PDB file of C-alpha atoms in Angstrom:
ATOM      1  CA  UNK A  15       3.316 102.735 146.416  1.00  0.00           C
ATOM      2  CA  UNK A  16       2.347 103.455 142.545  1.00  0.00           C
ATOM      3  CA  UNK A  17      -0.996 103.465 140.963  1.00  0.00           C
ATOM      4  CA  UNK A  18      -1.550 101.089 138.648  1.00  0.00           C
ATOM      5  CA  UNK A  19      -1.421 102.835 135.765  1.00  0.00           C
ATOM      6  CA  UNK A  20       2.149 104.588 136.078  1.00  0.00           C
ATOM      7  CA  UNK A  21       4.471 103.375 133.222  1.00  0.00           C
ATOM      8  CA  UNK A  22       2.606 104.932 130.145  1.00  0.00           C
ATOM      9  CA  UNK A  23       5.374 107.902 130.367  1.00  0.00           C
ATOM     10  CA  UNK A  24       8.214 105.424 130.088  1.00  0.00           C
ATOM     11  CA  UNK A  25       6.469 103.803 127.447  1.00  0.00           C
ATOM     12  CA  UNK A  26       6.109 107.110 125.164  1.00  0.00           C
ATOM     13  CA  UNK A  27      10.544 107.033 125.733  1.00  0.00           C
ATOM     14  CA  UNK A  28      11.028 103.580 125.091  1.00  0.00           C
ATOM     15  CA  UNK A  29       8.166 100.622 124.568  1.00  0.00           C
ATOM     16  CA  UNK A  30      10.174  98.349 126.505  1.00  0.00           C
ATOM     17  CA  UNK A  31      11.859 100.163 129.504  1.00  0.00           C
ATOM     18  CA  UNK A  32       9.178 100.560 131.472  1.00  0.00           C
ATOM     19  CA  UNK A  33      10.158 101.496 135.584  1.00  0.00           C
ATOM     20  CA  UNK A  34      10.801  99.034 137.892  1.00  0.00           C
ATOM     21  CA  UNK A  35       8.755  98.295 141.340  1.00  0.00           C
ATOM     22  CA  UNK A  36       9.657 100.782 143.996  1.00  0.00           C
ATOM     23  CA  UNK A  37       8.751 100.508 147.591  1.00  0.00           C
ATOM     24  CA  UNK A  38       7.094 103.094 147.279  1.00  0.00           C
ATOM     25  CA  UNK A  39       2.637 103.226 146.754  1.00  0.00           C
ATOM     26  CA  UNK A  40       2.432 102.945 143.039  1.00  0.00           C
ATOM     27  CA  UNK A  41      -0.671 103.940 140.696  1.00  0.00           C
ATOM     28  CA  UNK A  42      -1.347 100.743 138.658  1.00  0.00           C
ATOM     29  CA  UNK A  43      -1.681 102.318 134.820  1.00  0.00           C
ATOM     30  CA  UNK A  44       1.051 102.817 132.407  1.00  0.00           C
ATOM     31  CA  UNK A  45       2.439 106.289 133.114  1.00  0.00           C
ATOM     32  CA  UNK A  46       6.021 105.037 135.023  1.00  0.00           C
ATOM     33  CA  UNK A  47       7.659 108.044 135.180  1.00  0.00           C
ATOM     34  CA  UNK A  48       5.056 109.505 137.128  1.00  0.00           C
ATOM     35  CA  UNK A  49       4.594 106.707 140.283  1.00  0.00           C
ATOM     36  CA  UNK A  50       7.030 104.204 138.772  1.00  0.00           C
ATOM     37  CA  UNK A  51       4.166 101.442 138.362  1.00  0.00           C
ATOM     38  CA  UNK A  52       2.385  99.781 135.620  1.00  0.00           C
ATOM     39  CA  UNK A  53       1.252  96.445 134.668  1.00  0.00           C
ATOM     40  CA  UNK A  54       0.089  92.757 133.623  1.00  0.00           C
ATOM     41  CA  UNK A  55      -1.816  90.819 136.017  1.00  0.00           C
ATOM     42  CA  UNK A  56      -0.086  88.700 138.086  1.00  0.00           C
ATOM     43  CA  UNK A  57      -0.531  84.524 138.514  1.00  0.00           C
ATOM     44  CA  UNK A  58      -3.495  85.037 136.070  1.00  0.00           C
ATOM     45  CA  UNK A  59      -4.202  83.209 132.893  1.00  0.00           C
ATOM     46  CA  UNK A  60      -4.954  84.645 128.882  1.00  0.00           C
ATOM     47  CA  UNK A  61      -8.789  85.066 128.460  1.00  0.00           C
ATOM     48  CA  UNK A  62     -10.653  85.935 125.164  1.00  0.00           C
ATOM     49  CA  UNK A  63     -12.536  89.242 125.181  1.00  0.00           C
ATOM     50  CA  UNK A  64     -15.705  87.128 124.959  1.00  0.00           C
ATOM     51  CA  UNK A  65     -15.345  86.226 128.749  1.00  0.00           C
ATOM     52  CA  UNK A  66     -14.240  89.822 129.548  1.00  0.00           C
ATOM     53  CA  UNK A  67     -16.654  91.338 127.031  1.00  0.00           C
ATOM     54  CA  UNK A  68     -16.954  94.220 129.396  1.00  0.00           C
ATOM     55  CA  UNK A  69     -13.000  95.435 129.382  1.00  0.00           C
ATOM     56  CA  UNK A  70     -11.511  97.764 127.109  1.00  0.00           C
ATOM     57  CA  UNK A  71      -8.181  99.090 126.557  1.00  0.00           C
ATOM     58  CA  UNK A  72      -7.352 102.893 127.347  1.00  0.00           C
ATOM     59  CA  UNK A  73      -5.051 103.971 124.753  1.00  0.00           C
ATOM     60  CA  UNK A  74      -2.784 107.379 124.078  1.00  0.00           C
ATOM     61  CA  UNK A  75      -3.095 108.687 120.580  1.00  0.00           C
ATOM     62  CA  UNK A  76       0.660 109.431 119.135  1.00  0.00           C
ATOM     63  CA  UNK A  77       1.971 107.886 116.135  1.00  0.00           C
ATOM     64  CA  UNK A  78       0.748 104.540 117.116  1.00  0.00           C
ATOM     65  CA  UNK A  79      -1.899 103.428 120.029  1.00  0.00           C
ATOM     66  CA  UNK A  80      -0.148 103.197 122.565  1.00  0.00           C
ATOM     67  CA  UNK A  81      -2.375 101.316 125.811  1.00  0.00           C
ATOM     68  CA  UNK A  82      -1.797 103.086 129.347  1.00  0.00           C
ATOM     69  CA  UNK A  83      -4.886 101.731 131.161  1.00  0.00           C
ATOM     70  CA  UNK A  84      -7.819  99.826 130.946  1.00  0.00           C
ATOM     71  CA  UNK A  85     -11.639 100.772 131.636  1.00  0.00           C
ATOM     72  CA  UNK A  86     -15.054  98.772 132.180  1.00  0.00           C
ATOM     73  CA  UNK A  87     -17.775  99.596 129.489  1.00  0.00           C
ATOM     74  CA  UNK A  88     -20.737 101.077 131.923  1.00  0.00           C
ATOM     75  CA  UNK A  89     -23.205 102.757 128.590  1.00  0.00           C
ATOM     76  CA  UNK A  90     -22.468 102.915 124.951  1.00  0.00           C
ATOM     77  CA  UNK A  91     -20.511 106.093 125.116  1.00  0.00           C
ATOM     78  CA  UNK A  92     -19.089 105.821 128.970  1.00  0.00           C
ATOM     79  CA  UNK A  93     -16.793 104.057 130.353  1.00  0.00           C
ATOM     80  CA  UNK A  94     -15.469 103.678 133.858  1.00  0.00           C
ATOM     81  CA  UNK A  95     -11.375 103.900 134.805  1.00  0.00           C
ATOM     82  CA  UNK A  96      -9.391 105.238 137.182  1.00  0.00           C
ATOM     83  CA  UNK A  97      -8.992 109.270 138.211  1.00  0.00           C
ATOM     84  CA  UNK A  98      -5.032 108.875 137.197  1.00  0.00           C
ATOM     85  CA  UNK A  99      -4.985 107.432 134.291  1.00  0.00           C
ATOM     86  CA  UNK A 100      -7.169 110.610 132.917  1.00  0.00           C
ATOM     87  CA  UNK A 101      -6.119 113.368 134.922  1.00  0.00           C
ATOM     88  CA  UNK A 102      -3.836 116.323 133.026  1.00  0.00           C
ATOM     89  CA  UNK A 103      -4.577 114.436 129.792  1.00  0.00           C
ATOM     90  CA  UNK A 104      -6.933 115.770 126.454  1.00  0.00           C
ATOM     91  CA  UNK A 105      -9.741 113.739 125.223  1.00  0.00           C
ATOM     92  CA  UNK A 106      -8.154 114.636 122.206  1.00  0.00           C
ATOM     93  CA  UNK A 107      -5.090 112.301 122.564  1.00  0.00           C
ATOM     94  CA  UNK A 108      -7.250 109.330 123.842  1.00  0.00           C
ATOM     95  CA  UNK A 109      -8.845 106.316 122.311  1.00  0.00           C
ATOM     96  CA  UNK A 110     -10.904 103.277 123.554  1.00  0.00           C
ATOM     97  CA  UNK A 111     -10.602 100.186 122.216  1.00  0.00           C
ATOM     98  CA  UNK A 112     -13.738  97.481 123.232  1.00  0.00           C
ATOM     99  CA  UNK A 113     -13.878  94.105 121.965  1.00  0.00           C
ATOM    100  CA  UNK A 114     -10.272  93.071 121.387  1.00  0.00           C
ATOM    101  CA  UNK A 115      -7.995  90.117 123.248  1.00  0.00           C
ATOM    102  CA  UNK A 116      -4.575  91.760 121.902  1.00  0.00           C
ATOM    103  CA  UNK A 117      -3.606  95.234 122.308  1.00  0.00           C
ATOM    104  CA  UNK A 118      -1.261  94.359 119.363  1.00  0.00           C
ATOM    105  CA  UNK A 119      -4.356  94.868 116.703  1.00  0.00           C
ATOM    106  CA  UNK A 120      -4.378  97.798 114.185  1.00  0.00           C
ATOM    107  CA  UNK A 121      -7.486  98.975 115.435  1.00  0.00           C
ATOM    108  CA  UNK A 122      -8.102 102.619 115.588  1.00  0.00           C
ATOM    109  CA  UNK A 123     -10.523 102.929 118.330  1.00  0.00           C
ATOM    110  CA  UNK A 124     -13.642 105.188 119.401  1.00  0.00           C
ATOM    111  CA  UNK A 125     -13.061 108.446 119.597  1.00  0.00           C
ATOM    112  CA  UNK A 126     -13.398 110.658 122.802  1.00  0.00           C
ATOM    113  CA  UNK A 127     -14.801 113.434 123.431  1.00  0.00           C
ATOM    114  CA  UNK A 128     -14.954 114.077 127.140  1.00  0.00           C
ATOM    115  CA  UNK A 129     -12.742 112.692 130.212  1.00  0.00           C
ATOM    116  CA  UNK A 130     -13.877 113.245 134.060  1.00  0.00           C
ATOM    117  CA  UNK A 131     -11.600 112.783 136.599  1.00  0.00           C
ATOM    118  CA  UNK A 132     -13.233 113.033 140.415  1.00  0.00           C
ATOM    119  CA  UNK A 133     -12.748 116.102 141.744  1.00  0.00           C
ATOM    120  CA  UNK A 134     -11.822 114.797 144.658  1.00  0.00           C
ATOM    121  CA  UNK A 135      -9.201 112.519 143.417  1.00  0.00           C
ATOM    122  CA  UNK A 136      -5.321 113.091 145.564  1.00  0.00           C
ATOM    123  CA  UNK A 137      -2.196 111.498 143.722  1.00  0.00           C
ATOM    124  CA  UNK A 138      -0.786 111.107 147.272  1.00  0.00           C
ATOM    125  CA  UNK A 139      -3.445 109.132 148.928  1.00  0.00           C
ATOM    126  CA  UNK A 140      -5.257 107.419 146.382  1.00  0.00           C
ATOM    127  CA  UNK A 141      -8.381 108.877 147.324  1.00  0.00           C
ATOM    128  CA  UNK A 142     -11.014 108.921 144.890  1.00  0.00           C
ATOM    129  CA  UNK A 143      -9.232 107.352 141.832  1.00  0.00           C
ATOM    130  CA  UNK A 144     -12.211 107.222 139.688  1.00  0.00           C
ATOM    131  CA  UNK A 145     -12.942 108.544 136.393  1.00  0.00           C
ATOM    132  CA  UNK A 146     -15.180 108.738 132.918  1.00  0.00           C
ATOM    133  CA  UNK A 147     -14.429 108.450 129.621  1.00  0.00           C
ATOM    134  CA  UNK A 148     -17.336 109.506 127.185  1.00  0.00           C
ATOM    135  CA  UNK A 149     -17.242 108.528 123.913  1.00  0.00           C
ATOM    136  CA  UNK A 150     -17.762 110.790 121.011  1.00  0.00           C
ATOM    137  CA  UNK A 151     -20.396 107.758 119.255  1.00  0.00           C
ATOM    138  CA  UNK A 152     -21.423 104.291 120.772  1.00  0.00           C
ATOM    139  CA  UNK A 153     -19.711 101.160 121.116  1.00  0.00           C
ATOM    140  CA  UNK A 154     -21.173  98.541 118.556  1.00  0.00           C
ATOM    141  CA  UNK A 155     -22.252  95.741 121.363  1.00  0.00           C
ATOM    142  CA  UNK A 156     -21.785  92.422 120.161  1.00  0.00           C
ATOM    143  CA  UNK A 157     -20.401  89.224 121.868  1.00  0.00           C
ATOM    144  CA  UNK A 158     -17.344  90.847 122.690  1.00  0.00           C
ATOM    145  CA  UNK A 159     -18.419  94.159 123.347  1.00  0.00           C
ATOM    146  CA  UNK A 160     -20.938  94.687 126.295  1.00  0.00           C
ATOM    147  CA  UNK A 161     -21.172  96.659 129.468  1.00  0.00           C
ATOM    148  CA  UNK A 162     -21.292  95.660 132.866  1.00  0.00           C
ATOM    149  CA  UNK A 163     -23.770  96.415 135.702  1.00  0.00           C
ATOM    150  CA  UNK A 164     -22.833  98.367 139.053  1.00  0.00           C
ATOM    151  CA  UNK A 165     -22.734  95.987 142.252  1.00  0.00           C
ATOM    152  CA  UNK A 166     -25.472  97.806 144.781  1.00  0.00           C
ATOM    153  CA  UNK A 167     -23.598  96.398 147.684  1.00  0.00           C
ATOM    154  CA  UNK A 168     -19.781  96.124 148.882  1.00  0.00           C
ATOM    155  CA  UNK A 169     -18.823  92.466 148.683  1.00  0.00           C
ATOM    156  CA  UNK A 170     -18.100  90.412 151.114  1.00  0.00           C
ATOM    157  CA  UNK A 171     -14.665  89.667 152.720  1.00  0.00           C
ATOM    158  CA  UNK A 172     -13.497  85.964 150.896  1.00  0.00           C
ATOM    159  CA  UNK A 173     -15.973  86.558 147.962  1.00  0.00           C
ATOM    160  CA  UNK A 174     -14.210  85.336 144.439  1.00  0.00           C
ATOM    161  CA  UNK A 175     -13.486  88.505 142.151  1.00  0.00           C
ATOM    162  CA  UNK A 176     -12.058  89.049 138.843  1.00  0.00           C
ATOM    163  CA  UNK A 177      -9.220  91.310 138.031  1.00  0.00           C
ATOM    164  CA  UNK A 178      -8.292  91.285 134.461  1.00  0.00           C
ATOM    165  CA  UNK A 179      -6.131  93.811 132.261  1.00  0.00           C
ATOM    166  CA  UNK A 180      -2.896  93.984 129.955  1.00  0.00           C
ATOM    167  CA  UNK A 181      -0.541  94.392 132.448  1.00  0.00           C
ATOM    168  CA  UNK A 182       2.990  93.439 133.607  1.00  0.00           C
ATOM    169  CA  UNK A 183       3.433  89.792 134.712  1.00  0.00           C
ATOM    170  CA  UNK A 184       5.495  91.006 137.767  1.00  0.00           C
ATOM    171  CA  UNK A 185       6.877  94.178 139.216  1.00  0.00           C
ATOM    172  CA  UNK A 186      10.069  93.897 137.545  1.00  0.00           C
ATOM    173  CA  UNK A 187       8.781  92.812 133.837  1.00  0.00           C
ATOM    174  CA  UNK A 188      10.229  94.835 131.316  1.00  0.00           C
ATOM    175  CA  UNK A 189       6.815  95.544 129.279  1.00  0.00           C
ATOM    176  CA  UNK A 190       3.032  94.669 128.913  1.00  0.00           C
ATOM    177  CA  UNK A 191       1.564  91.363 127.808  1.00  0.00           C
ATOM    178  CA  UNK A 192      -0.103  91.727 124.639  1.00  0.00           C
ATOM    179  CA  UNK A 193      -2.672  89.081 125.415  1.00  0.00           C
ATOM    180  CA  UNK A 194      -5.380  89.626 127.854  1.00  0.00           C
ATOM    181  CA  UNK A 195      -4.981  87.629 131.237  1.00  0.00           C
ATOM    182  CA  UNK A 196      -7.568  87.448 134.406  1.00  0.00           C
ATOM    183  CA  UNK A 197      -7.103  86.427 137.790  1.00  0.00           C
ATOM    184  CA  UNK A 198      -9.372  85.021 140.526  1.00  0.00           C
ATOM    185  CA  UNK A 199      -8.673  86.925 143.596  1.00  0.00           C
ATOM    186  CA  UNK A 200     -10.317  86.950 147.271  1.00  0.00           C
ATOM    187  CA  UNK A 201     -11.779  90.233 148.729  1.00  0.00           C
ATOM    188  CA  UNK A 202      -9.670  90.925 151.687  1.00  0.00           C
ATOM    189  CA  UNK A 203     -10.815  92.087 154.836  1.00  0.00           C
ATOM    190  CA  UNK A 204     -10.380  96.190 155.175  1.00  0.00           C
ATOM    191  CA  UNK A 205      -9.331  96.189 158.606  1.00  0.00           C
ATOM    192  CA  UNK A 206      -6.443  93.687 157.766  1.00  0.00           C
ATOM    193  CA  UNK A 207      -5.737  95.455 154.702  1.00  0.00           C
ATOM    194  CA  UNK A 208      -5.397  99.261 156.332  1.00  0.00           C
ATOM    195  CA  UNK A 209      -3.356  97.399 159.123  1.00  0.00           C
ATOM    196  CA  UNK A 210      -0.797  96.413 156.802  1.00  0.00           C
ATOM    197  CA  UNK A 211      -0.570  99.583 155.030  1.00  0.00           C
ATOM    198  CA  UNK A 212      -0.421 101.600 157.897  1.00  0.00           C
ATOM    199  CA  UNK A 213       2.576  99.994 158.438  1.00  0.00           C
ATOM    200  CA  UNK A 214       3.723 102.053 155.563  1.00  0.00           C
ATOM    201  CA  UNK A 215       2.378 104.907 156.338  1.00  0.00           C
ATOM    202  CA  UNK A 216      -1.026 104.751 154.211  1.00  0.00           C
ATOM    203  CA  UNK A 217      -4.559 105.107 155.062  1.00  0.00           C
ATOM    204  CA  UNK A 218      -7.432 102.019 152.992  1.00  0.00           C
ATOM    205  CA  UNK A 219     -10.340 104.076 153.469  1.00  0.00           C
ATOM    206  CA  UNK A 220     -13.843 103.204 153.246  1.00  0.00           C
ATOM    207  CA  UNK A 221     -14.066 104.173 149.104  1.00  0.00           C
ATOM    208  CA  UNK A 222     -11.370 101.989 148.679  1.00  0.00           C
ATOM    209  CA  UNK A 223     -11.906  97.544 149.042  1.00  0.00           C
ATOM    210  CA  UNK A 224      -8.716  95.068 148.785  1.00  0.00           C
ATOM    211  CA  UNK A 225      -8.494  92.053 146.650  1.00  0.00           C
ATOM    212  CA  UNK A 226      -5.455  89.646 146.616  1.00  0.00           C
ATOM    213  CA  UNK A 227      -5.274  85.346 147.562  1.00  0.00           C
ATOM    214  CA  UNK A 228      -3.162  84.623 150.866  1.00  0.00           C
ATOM    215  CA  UNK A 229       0.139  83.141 148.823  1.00  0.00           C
ATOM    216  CA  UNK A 230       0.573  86.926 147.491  1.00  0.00           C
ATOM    217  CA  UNK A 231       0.738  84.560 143.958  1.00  0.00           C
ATOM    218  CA  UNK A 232      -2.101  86.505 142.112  1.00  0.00           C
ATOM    219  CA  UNK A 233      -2.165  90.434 141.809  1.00  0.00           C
ATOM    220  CA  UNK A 234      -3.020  93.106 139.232  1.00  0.00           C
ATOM    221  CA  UNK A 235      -0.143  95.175 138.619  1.00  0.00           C
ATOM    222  CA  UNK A 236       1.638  98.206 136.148  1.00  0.00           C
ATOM    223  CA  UNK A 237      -1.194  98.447 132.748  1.00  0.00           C
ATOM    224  CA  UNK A 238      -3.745  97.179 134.940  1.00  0.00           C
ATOM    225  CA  UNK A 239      -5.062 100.342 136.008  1.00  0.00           C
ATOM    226  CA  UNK A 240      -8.494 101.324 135.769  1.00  0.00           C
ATOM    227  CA  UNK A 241      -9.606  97.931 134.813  1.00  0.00           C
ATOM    228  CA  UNK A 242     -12.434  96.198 136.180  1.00  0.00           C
ATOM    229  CA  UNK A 243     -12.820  94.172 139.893  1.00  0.00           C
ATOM    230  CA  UNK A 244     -15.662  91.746 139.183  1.00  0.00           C
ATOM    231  CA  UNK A 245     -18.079  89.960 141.494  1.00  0.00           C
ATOM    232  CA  UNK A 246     -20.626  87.912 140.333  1.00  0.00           C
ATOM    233  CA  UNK A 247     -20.675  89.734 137.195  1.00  0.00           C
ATOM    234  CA  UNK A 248     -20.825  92.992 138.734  1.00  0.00           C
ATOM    235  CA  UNK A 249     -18.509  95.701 138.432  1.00  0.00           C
ATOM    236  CA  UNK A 250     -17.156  96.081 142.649  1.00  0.00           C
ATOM    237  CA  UNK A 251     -13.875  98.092 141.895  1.00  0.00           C
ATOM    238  CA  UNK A 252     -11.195  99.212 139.469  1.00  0.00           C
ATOM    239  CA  UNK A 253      -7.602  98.914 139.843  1.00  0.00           C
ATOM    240  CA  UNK A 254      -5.501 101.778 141.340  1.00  0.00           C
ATOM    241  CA  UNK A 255      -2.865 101.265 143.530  1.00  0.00           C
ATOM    242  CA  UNK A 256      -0.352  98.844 145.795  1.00  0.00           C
ATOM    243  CA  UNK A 257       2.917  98.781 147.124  1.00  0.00           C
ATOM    244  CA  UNK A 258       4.456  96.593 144.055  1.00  0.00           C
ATOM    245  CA  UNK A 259       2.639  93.672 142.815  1.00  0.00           C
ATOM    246  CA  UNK A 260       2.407  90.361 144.579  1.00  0.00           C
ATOM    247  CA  UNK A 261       4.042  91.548 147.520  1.00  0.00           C
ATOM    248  CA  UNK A 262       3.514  89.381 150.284  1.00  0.00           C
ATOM    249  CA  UNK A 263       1.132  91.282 152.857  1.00  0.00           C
ATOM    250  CA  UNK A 264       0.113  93.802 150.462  1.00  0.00           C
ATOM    251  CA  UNK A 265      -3.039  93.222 148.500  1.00  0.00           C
ATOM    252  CA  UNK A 266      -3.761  95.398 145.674  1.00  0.00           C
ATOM    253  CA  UNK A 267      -6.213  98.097 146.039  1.00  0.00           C
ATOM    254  CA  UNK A 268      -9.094  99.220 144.593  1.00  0.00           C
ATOM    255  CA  UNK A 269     -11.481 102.392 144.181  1.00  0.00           C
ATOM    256  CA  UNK A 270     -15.062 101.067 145.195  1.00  0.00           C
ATOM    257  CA  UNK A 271     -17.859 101.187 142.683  1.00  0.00           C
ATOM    258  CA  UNK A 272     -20.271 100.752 145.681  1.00  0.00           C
ATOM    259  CA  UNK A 273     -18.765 103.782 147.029  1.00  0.00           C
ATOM    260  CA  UNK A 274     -18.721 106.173 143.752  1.00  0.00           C
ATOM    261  CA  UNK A 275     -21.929 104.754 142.676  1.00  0.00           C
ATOM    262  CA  UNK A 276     -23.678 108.043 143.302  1.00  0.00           C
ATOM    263  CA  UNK A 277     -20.662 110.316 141.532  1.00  0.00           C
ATOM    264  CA  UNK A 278     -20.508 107.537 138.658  1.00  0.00           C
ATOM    265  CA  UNK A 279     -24.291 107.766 137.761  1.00  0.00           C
ATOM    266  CA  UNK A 280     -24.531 111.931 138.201  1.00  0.00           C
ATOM    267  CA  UNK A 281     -21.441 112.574 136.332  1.00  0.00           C
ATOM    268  CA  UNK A 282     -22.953 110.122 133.860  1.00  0.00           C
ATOM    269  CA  UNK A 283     -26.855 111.071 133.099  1.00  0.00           C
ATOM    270  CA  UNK A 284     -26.118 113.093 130.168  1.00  0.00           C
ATOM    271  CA  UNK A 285     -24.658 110.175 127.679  1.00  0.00           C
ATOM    272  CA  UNK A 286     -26.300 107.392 128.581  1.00  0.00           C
TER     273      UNK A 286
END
């Protein structure tokens, strides 16, 4: 299975060719070549930024902006995403962008100046796929710019949450949408969830909660990464990983802000 966040590589070669779904786990961002996943959500629907007012898109400085994850605004100059969409990279070569529907605008984005990755984060397992980006000046809130509270408690199996992102329609789309899209999801029991991954060999441990509907129809995917889990306007997870997207059986899963609430808030004291 890939992250969520694994065709950015692909998309520095070529914009469109991003990897296709493997059987493998997959990291749900956009760096392909390096877990083969990326994505748009799934069975979801376009939403204006002024629903979402909380996401932001994670974007590589090159020539152009190119977006490889997304994020959830926690403080004027931090926001939340997932461990692999900012490990091995340079603040230098990232930029947020907040308040936008399209990642096709010619926006230039806040600068970084600091990314922390978990130190306890494992490409192989998934664990601890949470991370910071702090901003080198504040987000201007406004009605499409605004951050998003912490949940205090895990939710409950069958609670409604809110997945939303940029990314890849289904496993095998070719490249991003370039409008936003959400999806309603359920949260999925973990005992069903780490029975169905163990048949695959892979542990849902108790940082990590499940989210998916029972048709498999709905489903964060590649360019999704990082992005925020919502319930009841709280921030409960954000994306990282699945075994393809929409797979029957296989919910996606997510780190658990519940969980990291204690790293999240330490690692974040000094800039907010």
């Amino acid at each position: 299975m890939l992250t969520r966040n694994n065709f950015l590589a692909l998309t520095v070669l070529a914009l469109v060719a991003l990897s296709q779904g493997s059987v493998l786990p997959q990291n749900r961002g956009a760096a392909a070549a390096e877990s083969g996943k990326g994505g748009r959500i799934v069975g979801g629907q376009e939403a204006s930024i002024e629903r979402l007012p909380y996401q932001v898109s994670v974007r590589l400085d090159t020539n152009t902006l190119l977006h490889i994850c997304g994020g959830a605004i926690y403080a004027p100059r931090v926001i939340v995403t997932a461990a692999h969409c900012i490990k091995g990279r340079f603040a230098s070569t990232i930029r947020i962008v907040a308040g936008k529907s399209s990642i096709l605008d010619d926006d230039e984005g806040y600068r970084v100046s600091k990314l922390i990755h978990h130190s306890g984060y494992n490409k192989k397992t998934h664990a601890n796929d949470v991370g910071l980006i702090i901003l080198a000046e504040n987000l201007a809130y406004s009605a499409s710019v605004q951050p998003i509270p912490l949940a205090l408690a895990k939710p409950n199996k069958g609670e409604t949450a809110v997945v939303s992102g940029w990314g890849k329609s289904d496993e095998n789309a070719a490249s991003l949408t370039n409008q936003l899209h959400m999806a309603e999801l359920s949260i999925v029991d973990s005992e069903y969830c780490n029975n169905q991954y163990a048949s695959k060999s892979y542990a849902i441990t108790e940082e990590m909660i499940c989210a998916g509907v029972e048709d498999a129809s709905k489903d964060s995917c590649q360019g999704d990464s990082g992005g925020p889990l919502v319930v009841n306007g709280k921030l409960v997870g954000v994306v990282s990983w699945g075994i393809g997207c929409a797979r029957e059986g296989f919910p996606g899963v997510y780190a658990s802000v519940t969980y990291h609430t204690p790293w999240i808030e330490e690692n974040a004291k000094l800039y907010v």
